[in-house]
Tab-separated table of C-alpha atoms in Angstrom:
chain	number	residue	atom	x	y	z
Y	11	MET	CA	-34.124	10.341	-9.591
Y	12	PHE	CA	-33.409	8.094	-6.593
Y	13	LYS	CA	-33.700	4.956	-8.723
Y	14	GLY	CA	-30.975	6.274	-11.047
Y	15	PHE	CA	-28.760	7.064	-8.066
Y	16	LYS	CA	-29.380	3.598	-6.601
Y	17	ASP	CA	-28.506	1.979	-9.935
Y	18	PHE	CA	-25.298	4.034	-10.107
Y	19	ILE	CA	-24.253	3.114	-6.566
Y	20	MET	CA	-25.016	-0.566	-7.028
Y	21	ARG	CA	-22.792	-0.896	-10.089
Y	22	GLY	CA	-19.948	-3.270	-9.470
Y	23	ASN	CA	-17.148	-0.830	-10.223
Y	24	VAL	CA	-18.423	1.816	-7.772
Y	25	VAL	CA	-18.740	-0.725	-4.976
Y	26	ASP	CA	-15.300	-2.150	-5.806
Y	27	LEU	CA	-13.789	1.312	-5.679
Y	28	ALA	CA	-15.410	2.066	-2.327
Y	29	VAL	CA	-14.188	-1.214	-0.843
Y	30	GLY	CA	-10.688	-0.580	-2.163
Y	31	VAL	CA	-10.555	2.898	-0.653
Y	32	VAL	CA	-11.774	1.727	2.757
Y	33	ILE	CA	-9.455	-1.277	2.867
Y	34	GLY	CA	-6.559	0.836	1.626
Y	35	ALA	CA	-7.095	3.470	4.296
Y	36	ALA	CA	-7.307	0.870	7.043
Y	37	PHE	CA	-4.366	-1.165	5.799
Y	38	THR	CA	-2.122	1.866	5.356
Y	39	GLY	CA	-1.984	2.308	9.129
Y	40	VAL	CA	-0.872	-1.293	9.577
Y	41	VAL	CA	1.816	-1.070	6.910
Y	42	THR	CA	3.046	2.284	8.215
Y	43	GLN	CA	3.479	0.826	11.692
Y	44	LEU	CA	5.186	-2.273	10.276
Y	45	THR	CA	7.752	-0.138	8.476
Y	46	ALA	CA	8.260	2.113	11.495
Y	47	SER	CA	8.537	-0.768	13.993
Y	48	PHE	CA	10.496	-3.346	12.024
Y	49	LEU	CA	11.911	-2.081	8.751
Y	50	LYS	CA	13.296	1.252	9.965
Y	51	PRO	CA	15.268	-0.453	12.797
Y	52	LEU	CA	16.476	-3.039	10.286
Y	53	ILE	CA	17.675	-0.254	7.983
Y	54	ALA	CA	19.363	1.364	10.988
Y	55	LEU	CA	21.115	-1.893	11.847
Y	56	ILE	CA	22.326	-2.380	8.284
Y	57	THR	CA	23.523	1.234	8.198
Y	58	VAL	CA	25.457	0.738	11.443
Y	59	LEU	CA	27.034	-2.457	10.119
Y	60	ILE	CA	28.029	-0.872	6.800
Y	61	THR	CA	29.309	2.453	8.132
Y	62	ASN	CA	30.727	1.167	11.452
Y	63	SER	CA	28.987	4.134	13.073
Y	64	THR	CA	27.531	3.915	16.569
Y	65	GLU	CA	25.058	6.713	15.819
Y	66	GLY	CA	22.714	4.508	13.783
Y	67	LEU	CA	20.405	6.535	11.586
Y	68	GLU	CA	21.118	9.758	13.472
Y	69	GLY	CA	24.489	10.113	11.775
Y	70	THR	CA	23.331	9.196	8.291
Y	71	PRO	CA	21.353	12.140	6.825
Y	72	TRP	CA	22.934	13.658	3.776
Y	73	LYS	CA	24.002	17.230	4.397
Y	74	VAL	CA	24.415	19.913	1.792
Y	75	ARG	CA	25.345	23.298	3.247
Y	76	ASN	CA	23.936	22.230	6.637
Y	77	VAL	CA	20.602	21.128	5.122
Y	78	ASP	CA	19.624	17.566	6.068
Y	79	PHE	CA	18.059	15.270	3.490
Y	80	ASP	CA	16.057	12.631	5.356
Y	81	TRP	CA	16.406	9.718	2.962
Y	82	ILE	CA	15.307	7.218	5.626
Y	83	ALA	CA	11.838	8.820	5.825
Y	84	PHE	CA	11.563	8.633	2.042
Y	85	LEU	CA	12.610	4.987	2.032
Y	86	ASN	CA	10.078	4.297	4.800
Y	87	ALA	CA	7.289	5.957	2.767
Y	88	LEU	CA	8.305	4.061	-0.379
Y	89	ILE	CA	8.218	0.707	1.414
Y	90	THR	CA	4.840	1.602	2.950
Y	91	PHE	CA	3.444	2.425	-0.489
Y	92	LEU	CA	4.753	-0.766	-2.094
Y	93	LEU	CA	3.452	-3.008	0.691
Y	94	THR	CA	0.042	-1.294	0.658
Y	95	ALA	CA	-0.236	-1.565	-3.120
Y	96	ALA	CA	0.761	-5.236	-3.064
Y	97	ALA	CA	-1.712	-6.052	-0.298
Y	98	LEU	CA	-4.548	-4.283	-2.081
Y	99	TYR	CA	-3.745	-6.058	-5.310
Y	100	PHE	CA	-3.604	-9.528	-3.777
Y	101	LEU	CA	-6.474	-9.060	-1.307
Y	102	VAL	CA	-8.944	-7.033	-3.413
Y	103	VAL	CA	-8.089	-6.725	-7.113
Y	104	TYR	CA	-6.898	-10.265	-7.823
Y	105	PRO	CA	-9.873	-12.011	-6.131
Y	106	MET	CA	-12.352	-9.664	-7.859
Y	107	ASN	CA	-10.747	-10.371	-11.251
Y	108	LYS	CA	-10.935	-14.119	-10.619
Y	109	LEU	CA	-14.600	-13.797	-9.642
Y	110	ALA	CA	-15.366	-11.769	-12.764
Y	111	GLU	CA	-13.571	-14.368	-14.893
Y	112	ARG	CA	-15.629	-17.175	-13.351
Y	113	ARG	CA	-18.804	-15.222	-14.037
Y	114	ARG	CA	-17.807	-14.721	-17.680
Y	115	ARG	CA	-17.258	-18.461	-18.062
Y	116	GLY	CA	-20.658	-19.125	-16.487
Y	117	GLU	CA	-19.350	-21.035	-13.488
Y	118	GLU	CA	-20.955	-18.643	-11.060
Y	119	PRO	CA	-24.215	-16.779	-11.523
Y	120	PRO	CA	-24.124	-12.970	-11.470
Y	121	PRO	CA	-25.539	-11.225	-8.409
Y	122	ALA	CA	-29.291	-10.645	-8.371
């Protein structure tokens, strides 16, 4: 029973998935702070320059019958998602695919 579990855990795809989840969780915090610290103020600056408003992002929510739609928070979340997905692809998925390709060609031996 434990041997079967060990074989399941040691499969490449399970380990890859675990690494991706851990790296994704850790990197999400970094990307979230990047968007909050740099991109949100940049969006505020662009909004001020376009609208000639001195209120920055405070005067920009869309209002429908006194209900605010916080489009800046959505844009912030979208940018966070895209940056996280790109980082995971280029730091985890792409190198693992290259390694698997090299193993298929026989340039690198498979793990013991």
